[in-house]
Short mmCIF file of N, CA and C in Angstrom, two decimals:
data_model
loop_
_atom_site.label_atom_id
_atom_site.label_comp_id
_atom_site.label_asym_id
_atom_site.label_seq_id
_atom_site.Cartn_x
_atom_site.Cartn_y
_atom_site.Cartn_z
N MET G 277 0.69 -1.34 0.07
CA MET G 277 0.08 0.15 0.03
C MET G 277 0.96 1.21 0.07
N LYS G 278 1.87 1.26 0.79
CA LYS G 278 2.77 2.22 0.92
C LYS G 278 3.75 2.69 -0.43
N LYS G 279 3.88 1.61 -1.21
CA LYS G 279 4.59 1.91 -2.33
C LYS G 279 3.57 2.70 -3.56
N VAL G 280 2.19 1.95 -3.46
CA VAL G 280 1.51 2.57 -4.26
C VAL G 280 0.97 4.18 -4.09
N GLN G 281 0.97 4.46 -2.77
CA GLN G 281 0.87 5.97 -2.48
C GLN G 281 1.99 6.60 -2.79
N ARG G 282 3.22 5.94 -2.54
CA ARG G 282 4.46 6.93 -2.97
C ARG G 282 4.52 6.97 -4.55
N PHE G 283 4.16 5.96 -5.27
CA PHE G 283 4.00 6.03 -6.78
C PHE G 283 3.12 7.10 -7.02
N MET G 284 1.91 7.30 -6.43
CA MET G 284 0.90 8.21 -7.12
C MET G 284 1.56 9.73 -6.42
N ARG G 285 2.24 9.80 -5.53
CA ARG G 285 2.83 11.23 -5.03
C ARG G 285 3.69 11.45 -6.15
N MET G 286 4.68 10.51 -6.76
CA MET G 286 5.67 10.85 -7.53
C MET G 286 5.01 11.30 -9.04
N CYS G 287 4.24 10.38 -9.65
CA CYS G 287 3.48 10.59 -10.59
C CYS G 287 2.99 12.31 -10.42
N SER G 288 2.50 12.57 -9.43
CA SER G 288 1.80 13.91 -9.31
C SER G 288 2.90 14.98 -9.21
N PHE G 289 4.20 14.74 -8.80
CA PHE G 289 5.27 15.57 -8.62
C PHE G 289 5.84 15.69 -10.08
N LYS G 290 6.04 14.76 -10.84
CA LYS G 290 6.47 14.68 -12.13
C LYS G 290 5.56 15.46 -13.14
N GLN G 291 4.15 15.27 -12.90
CA GLN G 291 3.24 15.94 -13.69
C GLN G 291 3.25 17.45 -13.50
N ARG G 292 3.60 17.87 -12.30
CA ARG G 292 3.29 19.04 -11.70
C ARG G 292 4.75 19.85 -12.42
N LEU G 293 5.91 19.26 -12.15
CA LEU G 293 7.06 19.79 -13.18
C LEU G 293 6.90 19.96 -14.54
N ARG G 294 6.35 19.01 -15.08
CA ARG G 294 6.05 19.41 -16.73
C ARG G 294 5.27 20.57 -16.71
N LEU G 295 3.93 20.74 -15.88
CA LEU G 295 3.09 21.74 -16.06
C LEU G 295 3.64 22.97 -15.76
N ALA G 296 4.83 22.96 -14.87
CA ALA G 296 5.19 24.27 -14.43
C ALA G 296 6.33 24.64 -15.43
N SER G 297 7.01 23.92 -16.19
CA SER G 297 7.82 24.36 -17.50
C SER G 297 6.60 24.78 -18.19
N PHE G 298 5.73 24.23 -18.61
CA PHE G 298 4.85 24.62 -19.69
C PHE G 298 4.26 26.11 -19.38
N MET G 299 3.84 26.38 -18.08
CA MET G 299 3.28 27.56 -17.64
C MET G 299 4.44 28.48 -17.72
N ARG G 300 5.47 28.30 -17.11
CA ARG G 300 6.67 29.29 -17.34
C ARG G 300 6.79 29.73 -18.82
N ALA G 301 6.67 29.00 -19.78
CA ALA G 301 6.74 29.42 -21.25
C ALA G 301 5.68 30.20 -21.60
N LEU G 302 4.45 29.92 -20.99
CA LEU G 302 3.15 30.41 -21.59
C LEU G 302 3.05 31.82 -20.83
N VAL G 303 3.34 32.13 -19.64
CA VAL G 303 3.17 33.15 -18.75
C VAL G 303 4.56 33.76 -18.52
N PRO G 304 4.53 35.12 -18.92
CA PRO G 304 5.80 35.94 -18.68
C PRO G 304 6.16 36.13 -17.35
N ASP G 305 5.45 36.25 -16.27
CA ASP G 305 5.46 36.71 -15.04
C ASP G 305 5.64 35.39 -14.22
N PRO G 306 6.78 35.33 -13.42
CA PRO G 306 7.06 34.12 -12.72
C PRO G 306 6.24 33.85 -11.70
N SER G 307 5.73 34.91 -10.98
CA SER G 307 4.75 34.60 -9.81
C SER G 307 3.36 34.22 -10.27
N MET G 308 2.94 34.70 -11.53
CA MET G 308 1.76 34.45 -12.09
C MET G 308 1.86 32.99 -12.61
N ALA G 309 2.92 32.61 -13.01
CA ALA G 309 3.10 31.15 -13.68
C ALA G 309 3.18 30.17 -12.61
N ARG G 310 3.57 30.64 -11.29
CA ARG G 310 3.37 29.74 -10.16
C ARG G 310 1.89 29.68 -9.97
N TRP G 311 1.07 30.49 -9.93
CA TRP G 311 -0.26 30.66 -9.60
C TRP G 311 -1.00 29.62 -10.63
N ALA G 312 -0.58 30.15 -11.85
CA ALA G 312 -1.37 29.16 -13.08
C ALA G 312 -1.01 27.85 -13.04
N THR G 313 0.22 27.50 -12.47
CA THR G 313 0.46 26.05 -12.38
C THR G 313 -0.34 25.32 -11.25
N GLU G 314 -0.40 25.96 -10.03
CA GLU G 314 -1.17 25.52 -9.07
C GLU G 314 -2.65 25.27 -9.53
N THR G 315 -3.37 26.43 -10.22
CA THR G 315 -4.72 26.19 -10.53
C THR G 315 -4.86 25.14 -11.56
N ALA G 316 -4.01 25.08 -12.51
CA ALA G 316 -3.89 24.07 -13.65
C ALA G 316 -3.75 22.62 -13.12
N HIS G 317 -3.00 22.30 -12.21
CA HIS G 317 -2.84 20.99 -11.47
C HIS G 317 -4.12 20.75 -10.89
N ALA G 318 -4.89 21.74 -10.30
CA ALA G 318 -5.96 21.49 -9.57
C ALA G 318 -7.21 21.11 -10.43
N MET G 319 -7.14 21.74 -11.70
CA MET G 319 -8.16 21.40 -12.70
C MET G 319 -7.98 19.95 -13.28
N ILE G 320 -6.63 19.63 -13.47
CA ILE G 320 -6.33 18.16 -13.85
C ILE G 320 -6.63 17.03 -12.70
N LYS G 321 -6.48 17.40 -11.47
CA LYS G 321 -6.98 16.67 -10.51
C LYS G 321 -8.32 16.26 -10.32
N ALA G 322 -9.02 17.45 -10.35
CA ALA G 322 -10.32 17.59 -10.13
C ALA G 322 -11.34 17.22 -11.44
N CYS G 323 -10.70 17.07 -12.72
CA CYS G 323 -11.30 16.85 -13.83
C CYS G 323 -12.64 17.89 -13.93
N SER G 324 -12.40 19.07 -13.47
CA SER G 324 -13.63 19.99 -13.41
C SER G 324 -13.16 21.53 -13.41
N LEU G 325 -13.98 22.19 -13.91
CA LEU G 325 -13.61 23.76 -13.97
C LEU G 325 -14.12 24.76 -13.05
N ARG G 326 -15.11 23.98 -12.08
CA ARG G 326 -15.70 24.68 -11.03
C ARG G 326 -14.72 25.07 -9.95
N MET G 327 -15.04 26.35 -9.54
CA MET G 327 -14.07 27.01 -8.77
C MET G 327 -13.97 26.04 -7.03
N SER G 328 -15.19 25.55 -6.72
CA SER G 328 -15.30 24.70 -5.68
C SER G 328 -14.52 23.59 -5.59
N ASP G 329 -14.69 22.88 -6.93
CA ASP G 329 -13.79 21.56 -7.13
C ASP G 329 -12.38 22.01 -7.02
N LEU G 330 -11.96 23.05 -7.78
CA LEU G 330 -10.66 23.32 -7.82
C LEU G 330 -10.13 23.46 -6.42
N ALA G 331 -10.71 24.45 -5.55
CA ALA G 331 -10.36 24.78 -4.35
C ALA G 331 -10.19 23.41 -3.19
N SER G 332 -11.16 22.37 -3.58
CA SER G 332 -10.95 21.10 -2.71
C SER G 332 -9.84 20.54 -3.17
N ASN G 333 -9.34 20.38 -4.21
CA ASN G 333 -8.23 19.58 -4.95
C ASN G 333 -6.66 20.39 -4.76
N MET G 334 -6.80 21.70 -4.16
CA MET G 334 -5.62 22.52 -3.90
C MET G 334 -5.15 22.24 -2.68
N ASP G 335 -3.80 22.51 -2.32
CA ASP G 335 -3.10 22.28 -1.15
C ASP G 335 -3.58 23.53 0.08
N GLY G 336 -3.63 23.11 1.12
CA GLY G 336 -4.07 24.13 2.13
C GLY G 336 -5.54 23.98 2.45
N PRO G 337 -6.21 24.70 3.38
CA PRO G 337 -7.58 24.68 3.66
C PRO G 337 -8.47 25.33 2.44
N TYR G 338 -9.51 24.52 2.36
CA TYR G 338 -10.46 25.21 1.27
C TYR G 338 -10.89 26.48 1.24
N PRO G 339 -11.11 27.30 2.24
CA PRO G 339 -11.39 28.79 2.00
C PRO G 339 -10.15 29.57 1.59
N ALA G 340 -8.98 29.13 1.90
CA ALA G 340 -7.77 29.60 1.67
C ALA G 340 -7.57 29.50 0.09
N ALA G 341 -7.82 28.31 -0.25
CA ALA G 341 -7.57 27.90 -1.74
C ALA G 341 -8.59 28.48 -2.71
N TYR G 342 -9.83 28.75 -2.13
CA TYR G 342 -11.00 29.45 -2.93
C TYR G 342 -10.48 30.93 -3.15
N LYS G 343 -10.06 31.50 -2.07
CA LYS G 343 -9.79 32.89 -2.14
C LYS G 343 -8.49 33.02 -2.86
N ARG G 344 -7.55 32.15 -3.14
CA ARG G 344 -6.46 32.18 -3.85
C ARG G 344 -6.89 32.17 -5.38
N ILE G 345 -7.73 31.27 -5.62
CA ILE G 345 -8.24 31.14 -7.12
C ILE G 345 -8.85 32.49 -7.33
N ARG G 346 -9.65 33.05 -6.50
CA ARG G 346 -10.45 34.37 -6.82
C ARG G 346 -9.47 35.58 -7.25
N ARG G 347 -8.45 35.44 -6.23
CA ARG G 347 -7.45 36.60 -6.49
C ARG G 347 -6.75 36.39 -7.88
N PHE G 348 -6.44 35.20 -8.17
CA PHE G 348 -5.81 34.84 -9.22
C PHE G 348 -6.50 35.13 -10.50
N LEU G 349 -7.71 34.85 -10.55
CA LEU G 349 -8.54 35.38 -11.75
C LEU G 349 -8.90 36.77 -11.88
N LYS G 350 -8.78 37.40 -10.75
CA LYS G 350 -8.86 38.82 -10.74
C LYS G 350 -7.74 39.42 -11.59
N VAL G 351 -6.54 39.00 -11.22
CA VAL G 351 -5.41 39.49 -11.70
C VAL G 351 -5.13 39.14 -13.24
N PHE G 352 -5.22 37.68 -13.45
CA PHE G 352 -4.71 37.12 -14.61
C PHE G 352 -6.02 36.76 -15.52
N HIS G 353 -5.54 37.11 -16.84
CA HIS G 353 -6.70 36.96 -17.82
C HIS G 353 -6.21 36.02 -18.84
N PRO G 354 -6.56 34.78 -18.79
CA PRO G 354 -6.09 33.65 -19.58
C PRO G 354 -6.58 34.02 -21.09
N HIS G 355 -7.77 34.34 -21.34
CA HIS G 355 -8.34 34.53 -22.74
C HIS G 355 -7.24 35.63 -23.31
N ALA G 356 -7.02 36.60 -22.75
CA ALA G 356 -6.16 37.59 -23.66
C ALA G 356 -4.77 37.05 -23.90
N LEU G 357 -4.14 36.14 -23.05
CA LEU G 357 -2.84 35.46 -23.14
C LEU G 357 -2.86 34.47 -24.25
N LEU G 358 -3.93 33.72 -24.05
CA LEU G 358 -4.08 32.82 -25.30
C LEU G 358 -4.56 33.40 -26.62
N TRP G 359 -5.13 34.47 -26.67
CA TRP G 359 -5.26 35.26 -28.18
C TRP G 359 -4.15 35.76 -28.46
N LYS G 360 -3.21 36.24 -27.75
CA LYS G 360 -1.93 36.85 -28.25
C LYS G 360 -1.12 35.65 -28.65
N ARG G 361 -1.28 34.49 -28.29
CA ARG G 361 -0.34 33.29 -28.97
C ARG G 361 -0.77 32.72 -30.15
N LEU G 362 -2.11 33.10 -30.30
CA LEU G 362 -2.81 32.33 -31.67
C LEU G 362 -2.21 33.08 -32.89
N PRO G 363 -1.93 32.40 -33.86
CA PRO G 363 -1.41 33.33 -35.14
C PRO G 363 -2.75 34.06 -35.76
N GLU G 364 -2.14 35.08 -36.31
CA GLU G 364 -3.23 36.03 -36.86
C GLU G 364 -3.96 35.26 -38.18
N ASP G 365 -3.37 34.69 -38.76
CA ASP G 365 -3.85 33.92 -40.35
C ASP G 365 -4.42 32.39 -40.00
N ALA G 366 -4.59 32.16 -38.82
CA ALA G 366 -5.27 30.83 -38.53
C ALA G 366 -6.42 30.60 -39.23
N PRO G 367 -6.69 29.74 -39.95
CA PRO G 367 -7.79 29.31 -40.81
C PRO G 367 -9.09 29.14 -40.09
N PHE G 368 -8.85 28.59 -38.53
CA PHE G 368 -10.08 28.58 -37.84
C PHE G 368 -9.46 28.59 -36.30
N VAL G 369 -10.32 29.06 -35.54
CA VAL G 369 -10.14 29.17 -33.81
C VAL G 369 -11.19 28.01 -33.19
N LEU G 370 -10.41 27.29 -32.38
CA LEU G 370 -11.08 26.31 -31.48
C LEU G 370 -11.48 26.74 -30.23
N MET G 371 -11.29 27.81 -29.85
CA MET G 371 -11.28 28.44 -28.33
C MET G 371 -12.39 29.37 -28.35
N HIS G 372 -13.23 29.68 -29.26
CA HIS G 372 -14.17 30.77 -28.95
C HIS G 372 -15.27 30.62 -27.98
N ILE G 373 -15.28 31.53 -27.06
CA ILE G 373 -16.33 31.48 -26.22
C ILE G 373 -17.64 31.35 -26.50
N THR G 374 -18.41 30.56 -26.21
CA THR G 374 -19.93 30.52 -26.55
C THR G 374 -20.85 30.32 -25.36
N GLU G 375 -21.54 31.21 -25.38
CA GLU G 375 -22.61 31.41 -24.23
C GLU G 375 -23.65 30.34 -24.43
N ILE G 376 -23.68 29.43 -23.20
CA ILE G 376 -24.66 28.51 -23.38
C ILE G 376 -25.91 28.78 -22.54
N PRO G 377 -27.03 28.75 -22.90
CA PRO G 377 -28.44 29.15 -22.09
C PRO G 377 -28.71 27.88 -21.08
N ARG G 378 -28.97 28.51 -19.91
CA ARG G 378 -29.23 27.49 -18.75
C ARG G 378 -30.63 27.93 -18.11
N PRO G 379 -31.67 27.54 -18.77
CA PRO G 379 -33.11 27.86 -18.12
C PRO G 379 -33.42 27.19 -16.67
N GLN G 380 -32.78 26.10 -16.44
CA GLN G 380 -32.78 25.60 -15.20
C GLN G 380 -32.15 26.29 -14.05
N ALA G 381 -31.29 27.35 -14.28
CA ALA G 381 -30.67 27.65 -13.38
C ALA G 381 -31.29 28.98 -12.54
N ARG G 382 -31.30 29.04 -11.30
CA ARG G 382 -32.09 30.07 -10.85
C ARG G 382 -31.50 31.61 -10.98
N ARG G 383 -30.26 31.59 -10.88
CA ARG G 383 -29.50 32.93 -11.06
C ARG G 383 -28.51 32.81 -12.06
N THR G 384 -28.32 33.55 -13.10
CA THR G 384 -27.42 33.39 -14.25
C THR G 384 -26.54 34.74 -14.53
N GLU G 385 -26.48 35.50 -13.47
CA GLU G 385 -25.96 36.80 -13.73
C GLU G 385 -24.42 36.93 -13.53
#
């Protein structure tokens, strides 16, 4: 059992290292790259984009992780960064934002 847990921790560590080098290449600011790495790792772990799921899969207490995500998204704008990396003469774009109507939701503001 201990070997399995150790193996899972090592996989997570290796995955985090690869993700960190990718984020450093993508995000120019080193502190933002660290925050982006932590958030992206939580996305991969949670298999979700909901902030509550991300916060529960991040290190530290849940309220602190949730606040870290909120602060990060207030400062960092991923869409602008990704649009800058996209070539101007691309024949099509796969990351266009589409609004999806949610009639069953109570509040959609």
